[in-house]
Amino acid sequence: MQIKVIRKILEANDQVSDQLRDMFQEKKILVLNLMSSPGAGKTTLLESTLTDLKDEFNMAVIEGDLQTSNDAERVAATGAQAIQINTEGGCHLDGSMVLEAANQMDLNQVDILFVENVGNLVCPAEFSVGEDYKITILSVVEGDDKPEKYPLIFAESKVMLLNKVDLLPYVDFSLEKASNFARSLKNDIEIYPVSAKTREGMDSWYQWLRKEVKTKKSA
Ligand SMILES: Nc1nc2c(ncn2[C@@H]2O[C@H](COP(=O)(O)OP(=O)(O)O)[C@@H](O)[C@H]2O)c(=O)[nH]1
Ligand SMILES: [Mg+2]
């Protein structure tokens, strides 16, 4: 019985996310669903990306958190259009929340829409929000066994960003071990070690964004 209910919830979400996907496709917006545990650096990565690529792309952000509009304020300070969703206890964003937020935004000239999901490595993986790709950020302070412990989110992701590499000298984290686990779950996952703080490695991430925007526009 419980399984049926869960299936119905996921099916209802798939319908809304298909609607979102059509809307985003029509406008040729690259939509990226950013997922990670709390504190891995999603908002910091957005702040750096929005600042560094400001002159190249029109970017907008939908922020998801249980409470507060802190993250929307942080990203809006870069000049990007940003809107905050508060899930008030909900552990992930779903299609209908993102649809409501998207309807309040001006997406006509937007090239990239980032959706910062609620911080955890479990629930967000289950729910599509109409994105082109899911991106998972794992920071090096969390331990290199996380892809093995939370396989679904990594198996669902197009890209894994290994953030906070500036802290590698202080923690026991093997980039190779984390990467190998992630590849065993998804063999073509793209992996970029970065520091959203010092900008180390960020150029590879930016190159990936440039490539994907181009593909989207020509589709
Ligand atoms: N050393 C270091 N700290 C970082 C980096 N990225 C984020 N942080 C810090 O990690 C904390 C959480 O970052 P935040 O972006 O709010 O994470 P979020 O919860 O995933 O959005 C903040 O104190 C950031 O300054 C990084 O690349 N290196
Ligand atoms: Mg955040």
CSV table of C-alpha atoms and ligand atoms in Angstrom, one decimal:
chain,number,residue,atom,x,y,z
A,1,MET,CA,0.0,0.0,0.0
A,2,GLN,CA,2.7,2.4,1.0
A,3,ILE,CA,4.6,1.6,-2.2
A,4,LYS,CA,1.6,2.6,-4.3
A,5,VAL,CA,1.3,5.9,-2.6
A,6,ILE,CA,5.0,6.7,-3.2
A,7,ARG,CA,4.6,5.7,-6.8
A,8,LYS,CA,1.6,8.0,-7.2
A,9,ILE,CA,3.5,10.9,-5.8
A,10,LEU,CA,6.4,10.3,-8.1
A,11,GLU,CA,4.1,10.0,-11.1
A,12,ALA,CA,2.3,13.2,-10.3
A,13,ASN,CA,5.7,14.9,-10.0
A,14,ASP,CA,6.8,13.5,-13.3
A,15,GLN,CA,3.8,15.2,-15.0
A,16,VAL,CA,4.7,18.6,-13.6
A,17,SER,CA,8.3,18.2,-14.4
A,18,ASP,CA,7.4,17.3,-18.0
A,19,GLN,CA,5.4,20.5,-18.2
A,20,LEU,CA,8.4,22.4,-16.8
A,21,ARG,CA,10.8,20.7,-19.3
A,22,ASP,CA,8.6,21.8,-22.2
A,23,MET,CA,8.5,25.4,-20.9
A,24,PHE,CA,12.3,25.5,-20.4
A,25,GLN,CA,12.9,23.8,-23.8
A,26,GLU,CA,10.7,26.4,-25.6
A,27,LYS,CA,12.8,29.2,-24.1
A,28,LYS,CA,16.1,27.2,-24.7
A,29,ILE,CA,17.1,27.6,-21.1
A,30,LEU,CA,19.8,25.2,-19.7
A,31,VAL,CA,18.4,24.1,-16.3
A,32,LEU,CA,20.6,22.6,-13.7
A,33,ASN,CA,19.5,21.0,-10.4
A,34,LEU,CA,22.3,21.5,-7.8
A,35,MET,CA,22.3,19.0,-5.0
A,36,SER,CA,24.6,18.3,-2.0
A,37,SER,CA,24.6,17.9,1.7
A,38,PRO,CA,24.2,21.1,3.7
A,39,GLY,CA,27.3,23.2,3.6
A,40,ALA,CA,29.0,21.5,0.7
A,41,GLY,CA,29.2,24.9,-1.0
A,42,LYS,CA,26.2,25.1,-3.4
A,43,THR,CA,25.5,28.8,-2.7
A,44,THR,CA,29.2,29.7,-2.7
A,45,LEU,CA,29.7,28.0,-6.1
A,46,LEU,CA,26.7,29.9,-7.4
A,47,GLU,CA,28.1,33.2,-6.1
A,48,SER,CA,31.4,32.6,-7.9
A,49,THR,CA,29.8,31.3,-11.1
A,50,LEU,CA,27.3,34.2,-11.3
A,51,THR,CA,30.0,36.7,-10.7
A,52,ASP,CA,32.6,35.3,-13.1
A,53,LEU,CA,30.2,34.6,-16.0
A,54,LYS,CA,28.0,37.7,-15.5
A,55,ASP,CA,29.1,39.2,-18.9
A,56,GLU,CA,28.6,36.0,-20.8
A,57,PHE,CA,25.2,34.6,-19.7
A,58,ASN,CA,22.0,35.8,-18.3
A,59,MET,CA,21.6,33.5,-15.3
A,60,ALA,CA,18.7,33.1,-12.8
A,61,VAL,CA,18.4,31.1,-9.6
A,62,ILE,CA,15.7,29.3,-7.7
A,63,GLU,CA,16.8,28.7,-4.1
A,64,GLY,CA,15.3,25.9,-2.0
A,65,ASP,CA,15.7,25.8,1.8
A,66,LEU,CA,13.6,24.8,4.7
A,67,GLN,CA,13.6,28.3,6.1
A,68,THR,CA,15.1,31.8,5.5
A,69,SER,CA,15.8,33.7,2.3
A,70,ASN,CA,19.5,34.0,3.1
A,71,ASP,CA,20.7,32.1,0.0
A,72,ALA,CA,18.5,34.1,-2.4
A,73,GLU,CA,19.8,37.3,-0.9
A,74,ARG,CA,23.4,36.0,-1.3
A,75,VAL,CA,23.0,35.2,-5.0
A,76,ALA,CA,20.9,38.3,-5.7
A,77,ALA,CA,23.8,40.4,-4.5
A,78,THR,CA,25.7,39.3,-7.6
A,79,GLY,CA,23.0,41.0,-9.7
A,80,ALA,CA,21.3,37.7,-10.8
A,81,GLN,CA,17.5,37.2,-10.7
A,82,ALA,CA,16.8,35.0,-7.7
A,83,ILE,CA,13.7,33.7,-5.9
A,84,GLN,CA,13.5,31.7,-2.7
A,85,ILE,CA,11.3,28.7,-1.9
A,86,ASN,CA,10.8,27.7,1.7
A,87,THR,CA,9.8,24.0,2.0
A,88,GLU,CA,9.1,24.4,5.7
A,89,GLY,CA,10.3,21.0,6.6
A,90,GLY,CA,10.3,19.4,3.2
A,91,CYS,CA,13.6,17.7,2.4
A,92,HIS,CA,13.6,18.4,-1.3
A,93,LEU,CA,12.1,20.6,-4.0
A,94,ASP,CA,9.5,19.2,-6.3
A,95,GLY,CA,8.1,20.1,-9.7
A,96,SER,CA,5.1,22.1,-8.4
A,97,MET,CA,7.3,24.3,-6.2
A,98,VAL,CA,9.6,25.1,-9.0
A,99,LEU,CA,6.7,25.8,-11.4
A,100,GLU,CA,5.2,28.3,-8.9
A,101,ALA,CA,8.6,30.0,-8.6
A,102,ALA,CA,9.3,29.9,-12.3
A,103,ASN,CA,5.9,31.6,-13.0
A,104,GLN,CA,7.0,34.5,-10.8
A,105,MET,CA,10.2,35.1,-12.8
A,106,ASP,CA,11.0,36.7,-16.1
A,107,LEU,CA,12.7,33.8,-17.9
A,108,ASN,CA,12.5,35.2,-21.4
A,109,GLN,CA,16.2,36.1,-21.8
A,110,VAL,CA,17.6,33.6,-19.4
A,111,ASP,CA,20.4,31.2,-20.6
A,112,ILE,CA,21.0,29.2,-17.5
A,113,LEU,CA,18.5,28.6,-14.6
A,114,PHE,CA,20.2,27.1,-11.5
A,115,VAL,CA,18.0,25.3,-9.0
A,116,GLU,CA,19.7,25.0,-5.6
A,117,ASN,CA,18.0,22.1,-4.0
A,118,VAL,CA,17.5,21.5,-0.2
A,119,GLY,CA,20.7,20.2,1.3
A,120,ASN,CA,20.8,16.5,1.7
A,121,LEU,CA,22.1,13.6,-0.3
A,122,VAL,CA,18.9,11.5,-0.3
A,123,CYS,CA,15.5,13.0,-1.2
A,124,PRO,CA,16.4,15.5,-3.9
A,125,ALA,CA,17.6,12.6,-6.1
A,126,GLU,CA,14.1,11.2,-6.4
A,127,PHE,CA,12.3,14.3,-7.7
A,128,SER,CA,12.8,15.9,-11.1
A,129,VAL,CA,12.2,19.6,-11.3
A,130,GLY,CA,12.3,19.8,-15.1
A,131,GLU,CA,16.1,20.0,-15.2
A,132,ASP,CA,18.4,19.1,-18.0
A,133,TYR,CA,20.9,17.7,-15.6
A,134,LYS,CA,21.4,17.0,-11.9
A,135,ILE,CA,24.7,18.2,-10.6
A,136,THR,CA,26.0,16.9,-7.2
A,137,ILE,CA,28.6,18.8,-5.2
A,138,LEU,CA,30.6,16.8,-2.7
A,139,SER,CA,33.0,18.7,-0.6
A,140,VAL,CA,36.3,17.1,0.5
A,141,VAL,CA,35.5,17.5,4.2
A,142,GLU,CA,32.6,15.1,3.9
A,143,GLY,CA,34.7,12.0,3.3
A,144,ASP,CA,35.5,10.1,0.1
A,145,ASP,CA,33.0,7.3,0.9
A,146,LYS,CA,29.9,9.3,0.2
A,147,PRO,CA,29.3,8.1,-3.3
A,148,GLU,CA,29.4,4.6,-2.0
A,149,LYS,CA,27.0,5.4,0.9
A,150,TYR,CA,24.5,7.6,-1.1
A,151,PRO,CA,24.6,5.9,-4.5
A,152,LEU,CA,21.4,7.2,-6.1
A,153,ILE,CA,22.3,10.9,-6.1
A,154,PHE,CA,25.6,10.2,-7.8
A,155,ALA,CA,24.1,7.7,-10.2
A,156,GLU,CA,21.6,10.3,-11.3
A,157,SER,CA,24.1,13.1,-11.8
A,158,LYS,CA,25.7,14.3,-15.0
A,159,VAL,CA,28.5,16.1,-13.1
A,160,MET,CA,30.1,15.7,-9.7
A,161,LEU,CA,31.9,18.8,-8.4
A,162,LEU,CA,34.4,18.0,-5.7
A,163,ASN,CA,34.5,21.2,-3.8
A,164,LYS,CA,36.8,22.8,-1.2
A,165,VAL,CA,40.0,21.3,-2.7
A,166,ASP,CA,41.8,24.2,-1.0
A,167,LEU,CA,41.2,22.1,2.2
A,168,LEU,CA,42.7,18.9,0.9
A,169,PRO,CA,46.0,19.3,2.9
A,170,TYR,CA,44.0,19.2,6.1
A,171,VAL,CA,41.6,16.3,5.5
A,172,ASP,CA,41.9,12.6,4.6
A,173,PHE,CA,40.1,12.6,1.3
A,174,SER,CA,41.2,10.7,-1.8
A,175,LEU,CA,40.0,12.4,-5.0
A,176,GLU,CA,40.7,9.1,-6.8
A,177,LYS,CA,38.7,7.0,-4.4
A,178,ALA,CA,35.6,9.3,-4.5
A,179,SER,CA,35.9,9.5,-8.3
A,180,ASN,CA,36.2,5.8,-8.8
A,181,PHE,CA,33.2,5.1,-6.6
A,182,ALA,CA,31.2,7.7,-8.6
A,183,ARG,CA,32.3,6.2,-11.9
A,184,SER,CA,31.3,2.7,-10.7
A,185,LEU,CA,27.7,4.1,-10.3
A,186,LYS,CA,27.7,6.1,-13.5
A,187,ASN,CA,30.6,5.5,-15.8
A,188,ASP,CA,30.3,8.7,-17.8
A,189,ILE,CA,29.9,11.1,-14.8
A,190,GLU,CA,32.0,14.2,-15.4
A,191,ILE,CA,34.1,15.1,-12.4
A,192,TYR,CA,35.6,18.5,-11.6
A,193,PRO,CA,37.7,19.2,-8.5
A,194,VAL,CA,37.1,22.8,-7.6
A,195,SER,CA,37.4,25.4,-4.9
A,196,ALA,CA,34.4,27.8,-5.1
A,197,LYS,CA,36.3,29.9,-2.6
A,198,THR,CA,39.8,30.3,-4.3
A,199,ARG,CA,38.4,29.6,-7.8
A,200,GLU,CA,40.9,26.7,-8.3
A,201,GLY,CA,39.6,24.4,-11.0
A,202,MET,CA,36.5,26.6,-11.7
A,203,ASP,CA,37.6,27.1,-15.4
A,204,SER,CA,36.8,23.5,-16.2
A,205,TRP,CA,33.3,23.9,-14.7
A,206,TYR,CA,32.8,27.1,-16.7
A,207,GLN,CA,33.9,25.4,-19.9
A,208,TRP,CA,31.3,22.7,-19.3
A,209,LEU,CA,28.6,25.3,-18.8
A,210,ARG,CA,29.7,27.1,-22.0
A,211,LYS,CA,29.5,23.8,-24.0
A,212,GLU,CA,26.1,22.9,-22.6
A,213,VAL,CA,24.6,26.4,-23.2
A,214,LYS,CA,25.8,26.2,-26.8
A,215,THR,CA,24.3,22.7,-27.3
A,216,LYS,CA,21.0,23.9,-25.8
A,217,LYS,CA,20.8,26.9,-28.1
A,218,SER,CA,21.4,24.9,-31.2
A,219,ALA,CA,19.0,22.1,-30.2
B,1,LIG,N1,37.4,26.5,2.3
B,1,LIG,C1,36.4,26.5,1.5
B,1,LIG,N2,35.2,26.8,2.1
B,1,LIG,C2,34.1,26.8,1.3
B,1,LIG,C3,34.2,26.6,-0.1
B,1,LIG,N3,32.9,26.6,-0.7
B,1,LIG,C4,32.1,26.9,0.4
B,1,LIG,N4,32.8,27.1,1.5
B,1,LIG,C5,32.3,27.4,2.8
B,1,LIG,O1,31.4,26.4,3.3
B,1,LIG,C6,30.3,26.9,4.0
B,1,LIG,C7,29.0,26.5,3.4
B,1,LIG,O2,28.9,27.0,2.1
B,1,LIG,P1,27.5,27.3,1.4
B,1,LIG,O3,27.8,27.8,0.0
B,1,LIG,O4,26.6,28.1,2.2
B,1,LIG,O5,27.0,25.8,1.3
B,1,LIG,P2,25.5,25.2,0.9
B,1,LIG,O6,24.8,24.9,2.1
B,1,LIG,O7,25.8,24.0,0.1
B,1,LIG,O8,24.8,26.2,0.0
B,1,LIG,C8,30.5,28.4,4.0
B,1,LIG,O9,31.2,28.8,5.2
B,1,LIG,C9,31.4,28.7,2.8
B,1,LIG,O10,32.2,29.8,2.9
B,1,LIG,C10,35.5,26.2,-0.7
B,1,LIG,O11,35.7,26.0,-1.9
B,1,LIG,N5,36.5,26.2,0.2
B,2,MG,MG,22.9,27.2,0.2
